[in-house]
Amino acid sequence: MRSLIIRTMTAGTVAALALGACSSNSSDGSAKGRSPYVGVILPDTKSSSRWETQDRPALTAAFKAKGVRYDIQNAQGDKTQFQAIADRMLKEGVNVLVVVDLDAASGSAVLAQARAQGVATVDYDRLTLGGGADYYVSFDNVDVGEQQGQGLTQCLAGVVKPVVAEVNGAPTDNNATLFAQGYNSILTPRYADGSYLKGPNESIAGWDNTLAGKTFSQMLATTPNISGVLVANDGMAQAVIAVLKAHHLNGKIPVTGQDATVAGLQSVLSGDQCMTVFKDPAKEAAAGAELAIDLATGAPANTATAMVPDTVTGKLVKSVMLTPEAIVKANVNDVIDSGAATKAEVCTPQFAAECAAVGVH
């Protein structure tokens, strides 16, 4: 995270977390004479499909590989449910609680409750500002934004004074703030020197895809000369692309994304989306599981070699930071090779020609 991270050692690459409305299966295991039990609370399925399609399977596989008892639940965007899941997990005796918060207030309440019971806590993917989690596992989210900004500028090469609209993530999500910090570090100098023109700029509450589509439709109505759209994730990018299709502008106006979802990859292949950013869920899940298991068994948390500041408390949080990867047509195979998506999922009959053209295997 550039200025936001103090690194003591370089970390690897990664993506995001788990999903699902239901409890996952658990498996008993032991390490160093103890039987660790890790609870994971995921945020929703509405903001991104990644939580269910990428992260839950990856996190489940990581815990199973270590023979560790675990429970993965999804709060489905409900703060009351988020708290109820935490209450149950803590009552059942989890050694470590891993959370992807819904917002700072509800996340902080759960983290404080766990801390009061002597349970180690890990913020996964999103840092809960003011929450005081013991550890944090994520990608370098400023880097994610920088890659989005760089990708958009590459797709706008040759366009004279393009008008750029920005569709930002939820204002309550610290990751959205970091993404914006990253892509604005690329775009702002271009606005300042007049090479780019700043278009409409809106944040989307709850990463709501439907709201993103409505908001962009209004943007296009008031600013019909939009030349490119910096969209903070793939889900909202699909909504923006739908609006562009309705105006026969898809493929003509570059759109960014993030998460490397199946729909996002298909849009990249078809040319409707300029690029996406891949945060390998297997790597993030492995890093999160390894850290959680170390904490649950009393082993040293040697993987947390970065320090990330909580901008609310001013304290540094011991962290595992992973490196994201920009995805364009030429390297879609990197996502498929990782196992985060399959050729069968991406290369449906509708996209068979596009897959063949870039050699998706």
Coordinates of C-alpha atoms in Angstrom, one line a residue:
M1 CA 0.0 0.0 0.0
R2 CA 2.8 2.4 -0.8
S3 CA 2.6 5.1 1.9
L4 CA 0.0 3.2 3.9
I5 CA 2.1 0.1 4.5
I6 CA 5.4 -0.3 6.3
R7 CA 6.9 -3.5 4.9
T8 CA 9.5 -5.6 6.6
M9 CA 9.5 -8.3 3.9
T10 CA 7.9 -8.8 0.5
A11 CA 4.7 -10.8 0.4
G12 CA 3.3 -12.8 -2.5
T13 CA 0.1 -12.5 -4.6
V14 CA -3.6 -12.8 -3.7
A15 CA -7.3 -12.2 -4.0
A16 CA -10.1 -12.4 -1.6
L17 CA -12.2 -14.4 0.8
A18 CA -15.1 -16.7 1.4
L19 CA -18.8 -16.8 0.9
G20 CA -22.0 -18.5 1.2
A21 CA -25.2 -18.2 3.2
C22 CA -24.8 -21.5 4.9
S23 CA -22.3 -22.9 7.4
S24 CA -19.5 -24.9 5.8
N25 CA -18.6 -28.4 6.9
S26 CA -16.1 -28.6 9.7
S27 CA -13.3 -31.0 10.2
D28 CA -11.5 -31.8 13.4
G29 CA -7.8 -31.7 13.6
S30 CA -5.0 -30.9 15.9
A31 CA -1.6 -29.1 15.8
K32 CA 1.0 -29.0 18.6
G33 CA -1.4 -30.8 20.9
R34 CA -4.3 -28.4 20.5
S35 CA -7.4 -28.6 18.4
P36 CA -7.8 -25.2 16.8
Y37 CA -11.2 -24.0 15.9
V38 CA -11.4 -21.0 13.5
G39 CA -14.6 -19.0 12.8
V40 CA -14.9 -16.9 9.6
I41 CA -17.7 -14.4 9.0
L42 CA -18.1 -13.2 5.4
P43 CA -20.0 -10.1 4.5
D44 CA -22.6 -10.8 1.8
T45 CA -23.2 -12.1 -1.7
K46 CA -24.6 -8.9 -3.2
S47 CA -21.5 -6.7 -3.3
S48 CA -19.5 -9.3 -5.3
S49 CA -19.9 -12.9 -6.4
R50 CA -16.3 -13.6 -5.3
W51 CA -17.3 -14.3 -1.7
E52 CA -19.2 -17.4 -2.8
T53 CA -17.6 -18.4 -6.1
Q54 CA -14.0 -17.9 -5.2
D55 CA -13.3 -17.2 -1.6
R56 CA -15.4 -19.8 0.3
P57 CA -14.1 -22.7 -1.7
A58 CA -10.5 -21.5 -1.4
L59 CA -10.7 -20.9 2.4
T60 CA -12.4 -24.2 2.9
A61 CA -9.7 -26.0 1.0
A62 CA -7.0 -24.2 3.0
F63 CA -8.5 -25.3 6.4
K64 CA -9.2 -28.8 5.2
A65 CA -5.6 -29.1 3.9
K66 CA -4.4 -28.4 7.5
G67 CA -7.0 -30.6 9.1
V68 CA -8.4 -27.7 11.1
R69 CA -11.9 -27.4 12.5
Y70 CA -13.6 -24.4 11.0
D71 CA -16.9 -22.7 10.5
I72 CA -17.6 -20.3 7.6
Q73 CA -20.8 -18.2 7.7
N74 CA -22.1 -15.4 5.5
A75 CA -23.9 -12.4 7.1
Q76 CA -25.7 -11.6 3.8
G77 CA -25.3 -7.9 4.4
D78 CA -27.3 -8.0 7.7
K79 CA -25.6 -6.4 10.7
T80 CA -27.9 -8.2 13.1
Q81 CA -27.0 -11.5 11.5
F82 CA -23.3 -10.5 11.5
Q83 CA -23.5 -10.1 15.3
A84 CA -25.6 -13.2 15.8
I85 CA -23.0 -15.3 13.9
A86 CA -20.2 -13.9 16.1
D87 CA -22.2 -14.6 19.3
R88 CA -22.7 -18.2 18.3
M89 CA -19.1 -18.8 17.2
L90 CA -17.7 -17.3 20.4
K91 CA -20.1 -19.4 22.5
E92 CA -19.0 -22.5 20.6
G93 CA -15.4 -21.7 21.5
V94 CA -13.6 -20.6 18.4
N95 CA -9.9 -19.9 19.1
V96 CA -9.6 -17.3 16.3
L97 CA -12.3 -15.1 14.7
V98 CA -11.7 -14.0 11.1
V99 CA -14.1 -11.3 9.8
V100 CA -14.9 -9.3 6.7
D101 CA -16.8 -6.4 8.2
L102 CA -20.0 -4.8 6.9
D103 CA -19.0 -1.5 8.3
A104 CA -16.6 -0.1 10.9
A105 CA -19.2 0.1 13.7
S106 CA -20.6 -3.5 13.5
G107 CA -17.1 -4.9 12.8
S108 CA -15.6 -3.1 15.8
A109 CA -18.3 -4.4 18.1
V110 CA -17.6 -8.0 17.1
L111 CA -13.9 -7.5 17.4
A112 CA -14.2 -6.0 20.8
Q113 CA -16.4 -8.8 22.0
A114 CA -13.9 -11.4 20.8
R115 CA -11.0 -9.5 22.4
A116 CA -12.9 -9.4 25.7
Q117 CA -13.1 -13.2 25.6
G118 CA -9.4 -13.7 24.8
V119 CA -10.0 -14.7 21.2
A120 CA -7.5 -13.7 18.6
T121 CA -8.9 -11.6 15.7
V122 CA -8.1 -11.2 12.1
D123 CA -9.5 -8.7 9.7
Y124 CA -9.7 -10.4 6.3
D125 CA -9.6 -8.4 3.1
R126 CA -11.0 -5.3 4.7
L127 CA -9.4 -3.4 7.6
T128 CA -12.0 -2.4 10.2
L129 CA -11.0 1.1 11.0
G130 CA -10.9 1.7 14.8
G131 CA -11.7 -2.0 15.3
G132 CA -8.4 -3.0 16.9
A133 CA -8.0 -6.4 15.2
D134 CA -4.8 -8.2 16.1
Y135 CA -3.9 -9.0 12.5
Y136 CA -4.9 -8.1 8.9
V137 CA -4.7 -10.2 5.8
S138 CA -5.4 -8.6 2.4
F139 CA -4.0 -7.5 -0.9
D140 CA -2.3 -4.2 -1.4
N141 CA -5.4 -2.3 -2.1
V142 CA -3.7 0.9 -3.1
D143 CA -1.9 -1.1 -5.7
V144 CA -5.2 -2.5 -6.9
G145 CA -6.4 1.0 -7.6
E146 CA -3.2 2.0 -9.2
Q147 CA -3.5 -1.0 -11.6
Q148 CA -7.0 0.1 -12.4
G149 CA -5.9 3.7 -13.1
Q150 CA -3.0 2.5 -15.3
G151 CA -5.2 0.1 -17.1
L152 CA -7.7 2.8 -18.0
T153 CA -5.0 5.1 -19.2
Q154 CA -3.7 2.4 -21.5
C155 CA -7.1 1.8 -22.9
L156 CA -7.6 5.6 -23.4
A157 CA -4.3 5.9 -25.3
G158 CA -4.8 8.1 -28.3
V159 CA -8.0 9.7 -27.0
V160 CA -7.6 13.5 -26.9
K161 CA -8.7 15.0 -23.5
P162 CA -11.0 12.0 -22.5
V163 CA -13.8 12.7 -20.1
V164 CA -13.4 10.2 -17.2
A165 CA -16.3 9.1 -15.0
E166 CA -15.6 7.4 -11.7
V167 CA -17.9 4.8 -10.1
N168 CA -16.4 4.3 -6.6
G169 CA -17.1 1.6 -4.1
A170 CA -19.0 1.9 -0.8
P171 CA -17.9 4.9 1.3
T172 CA -18.2 2.7 4.4
D173 CA -15.6 0.2 3.1
N174 CA -11.9 1.2 3.8
N175 CA -10.9 -0.9 0.8
A176 CA -12.9 1.4 -1.5
T177 CA -11.0 4.4 0.0
L178 CA -7.7 2.7 -0.7
F179 CA -8.7 1.7 -4.3
A180 CA -9.7 5.3 -5.0
Q181 CA -6.4 6.5 -3.5
G182 CA -4.6 4.3 -5.9
Y183 CA -6.5 5.1 -9.1
N184 CA -6.7 8.8 -8.3
S185 CA -2.9 8.9 -7.9
I186 CA -2.9 8.0 -11.6
L187 CA -5.8 10.1 -12.8
T188 CA -5.4 13.3 -10.7
P189 CA -2.2 14.5 -12.3
R190 CA -3.8 14.1 -15.7
Y191 CA -6.8 16.1 -14.6
A192 CA -4.4 18.8 -13.3
D193 CA -2.4 19.1 -16.5
G194 CA -5.6 19.1 -18.6
S195 CA -4.8 15.9 -20.5
Y196 CA -7.9 14.3 -19.0
L197 CA -11.2 16.0 -18.1
K198 CA -12.8 15.0 -14.8
G199 CA -16.3 13.7 -15.4
P200 CA -19.0 12.6 -12.9
N201 CA -17.8 11.0 -9.7
E202 CA -20.0 9.0 -7.4
S203 CA -19.6 6.4 -4.6
I204 CA -22.1 3.5 -4.5
A205 CA -23.5 2.6 -1.1
G206 CA -23.1 -1.1 -0.3
W207 CA -21.4 -1.8 -3.6
D208 CA -24.9 -2.1 -4.9
N209 CA -24.8 -3.2 -8.6
T210 CA -28.4 -2.0 -9.4
L211 CA -27.6 1.4 -7.8
A212 CA -24.4 1.6 -9.8
G213 CA -26.3 1.0 -13.0
K214 CA -28.9 3.7 -12.2
T215 CA -26.2 6.1 -11.1
F216 CA -24.2 5.6 -14.3
S217 CA -27.3 6.0 -16.4
Q218 CA -27.8 9.4 -14.8
M219 CA -24.1 10.2 -15.4
L220 CA -24.4 9.4 -19.1
A221 CA -27.5 11.5 -19.4
T222 CA -25.9 14.6 -17.9
T223 CA -22.5 14.0 -19.5
P224 CA -23.0 12.1 -22.8
N225 CA -19.4 12.7 -23.9
I226 CA -17.9 10.3 -21.3
S227 CA -14.9 8.7 -22.8
G228 CA -13.9 6.2 -20.0
V229 CA -15.3 4.8 -16.8
L230 CA -13.2 3.9 -13.8
V231 CA -15.4 1.4 -12.0
A232 CA -14.2 0.0 -8.7
N233 CA -15.2 -3.7 -9.2
D234 CA -16.5 -6.2 -11.7
G235 CA -20.1 -6.4 -10.3
M236 CA -20.7 -2.7 -10.8
A237 CA -18.8 -2.8 -14.1
Q238 CA -21.4 -5.3 -15.4
A239 CA -24.1 -2.7 -14.5
V240 CA -22.2 0.0 -16.3
I241 CA -21.7 -2.2 -19.3
A242 CA -25.4 -2.9 -19.4
V243 CA -26.2 0.8 -19.6
L244 CA -23.6 1.2 -22.4
K245 CA -25.1 -1.7 -24.3
A246 CA -28.5 0.0 -24.1
H247 CA -26.9 3.0 -25.8
H248 CA -24.8 0.9 -28.3
L249 CA -21.7 2.1 -26.6
N250 CA -20.3 -1.1 -25.2
G251 CA -16.7 -1.7 -26.4
K252 CA -16.4 1.9 -27.4
I253 CA -16.0 3.4 -23.9
P254 CA -13.3 1.6 -21.7
V255 CA -14.6 0.3 -18.4
T256 CA -12.4 -1.0 -15.6
G257 CA -13.2 -3.6 -12.9
Q258 CA -11.7 -5.7 -10.1
D259 CA -12.1 -9.2 -8.7
A260 CA -11.6 -11.2 -11.9
T261 CA -15.1 -12.7 -11.7
V262 CA -16.3 -15.0 -14.5
A263 CA -18.5 -12.2 -15.8
G264 CA -15.7 -9.8 -15.6
L265 CA -13.3 -12.1 -17.5
Q266 CA -15.9 -12.6 -20.2
S267 CA -16.4 -8.9 -20.5
V268 CA -12.6 -8.5 -20.8
L269 CA -12.5 -11.1 -23.6
S270 CA -15.4 -9.6 -25.5
G271 CA -13.9 -6.1 -25.2
D272 CA -16.7 -4.7 -23.2
Q273 CA -14.4 -4.3 -20.2
C274 CA -10.9 -2.8 -20.5
M275 CA -9.4 -4.8 -17.6
T276 CA -9.9 -6.3 -14.2
V277 CA -7.7 -7.0 -11.2
F278 CA -7.1 -10.5 -9.9
K279 CA -6.6 -11.1 -6.2
D280 CA -6.0 -14.8 -6.1
P281 CA -8.4 -16.2 -3.5
A282 CA -6.4 -19.4 -3.1
K283 CA -3.4 -17.4 -2.0
E284 CA -5.3 -15.0 0.2
A285 CA -7.2 -17.9 1.8
A286 CA -4.0 -19.9 2.3
A287 CA -2.4 -16.8 4.0
G288 CA -5.4 -16.2 6.1
A289 CA -5.7 -19.8 7.1
E290 CA -2.0 -20.2 7.9
L291 CA -2.2 -17.1 10.1
A292 CA -5.4 -18.2 11.9
I293 CA -4.0 -21.7 12.5
D294 CA -0.8 -20.2 14.0
L295 CA -2.8 -18.0 16.3
A296 CA -5.2 -20.8 17.3
T297 CA -2.3 -23.1 18.2
G298 CA 0.0 -20.5 19.9
A299 CA 2.6 -20.7 17.1
P300 CA 4.5 -17.5 16.1
A301 CA 2.6 -15.4 13.5
N302 CA 5.7 -15.2 11.4
T303 CA 3.9 -14.4 8.1
A304 CA 2.6 -11.0 9.3
T305 CA 5.6 -9.0 8.2
A306 CA 3.9 -5.8 7.1
M307 CA 2.5 -3.0 9.3
V308 CA -0.6 -1.2 8.2
P309 CA -1.8 1.9 10.0
D310 CA -5.4 2.1 11.3
T311 CA -6.1 5.7 10.3
V312 CA -8.7 6.1 13.1
T313 CA -6.6 4.8 16.0
G314 CA -3.2 5.7 14.6
K315 CA -2.0 2.2 15.6
L316 CA -0.1 -0.2 13.3
V317 CA -1.7 -3.5 12.6
K318 CA 0.5 -6.5 11.9
S319 CA -0.4 -7.6 8.4
V320 CA 0.0 -10.0 5.6
M321 CA 0.0 -8.1 2.3
L322 CA -0.4 -9.8 -1.0
T323 CA 0.2 -8.5 -4.6
P324 CA -2.7 -8.2 -7.1
E325 CA -2.4 -8.8 -10.8
A326 CA -3.9 -6.7 -13.6
I327 CA -5.8 -8.9 -16.1
V328 CA -6.3 -8.1 -19.8
K329 CA -7.2 -10.3 -22.7
A330 CA -3.6 -11.6 -23.1
N331 CA -3.3 -13.0 -19.5
V332 CA -6.8 -14.3 -18.8
N333 CA -5.2 -17.7 -18.5
D334 CA -3.5 -16.7 -15.3
V335 CA -6.9 -16.7 -13.5
I336 CA -7.9 -20.0 -15.0
D337 CA -4.5 -21.6 -14.3
S338 CA -4.9 -20.6 -10.7
G339 CA -8.2 -22.4 -10.3
A340 CA -10.2 -19.3 -9.4
A341 CA -12.2 -19.9 -12.6
T342 CA -12.5 -22.7 -15.1
K343 CA -12.4 -22.7 -18.9
A344 CA -15.8 -24.2 -18.9
E345 CA -17.2 -21.3 -16.8
V346 CA -15.5 -18.6 -18.8
C347 CA -15.6 -20.1 -22.3
T348 CA -19.3 -20.7 -22.8
P349 CA -20.5 -21.0 -26.4
Q350 CA -21.1 -17.2 -26.4
F351 CA -17.5 -16.6 -25.7
A352 CA -15.9 -19.5 -27.4
A353 CA -14.5 -17.5 -30.3
E354 CA -13.0 -14.9 -27.9
C355 CA -11.4 -17.6 -25.8
A356 CA -9.9 -19.3 -28.9
A357 CA -8.5 -16.0 -30.2
V358 CA -6.3 -15.5 -27.1
G359 CA -5.6 -19.2 -26.5
V360 CA -7.5 -19.8 -23.3
H361 CA -6.7 -23.3 -22.2

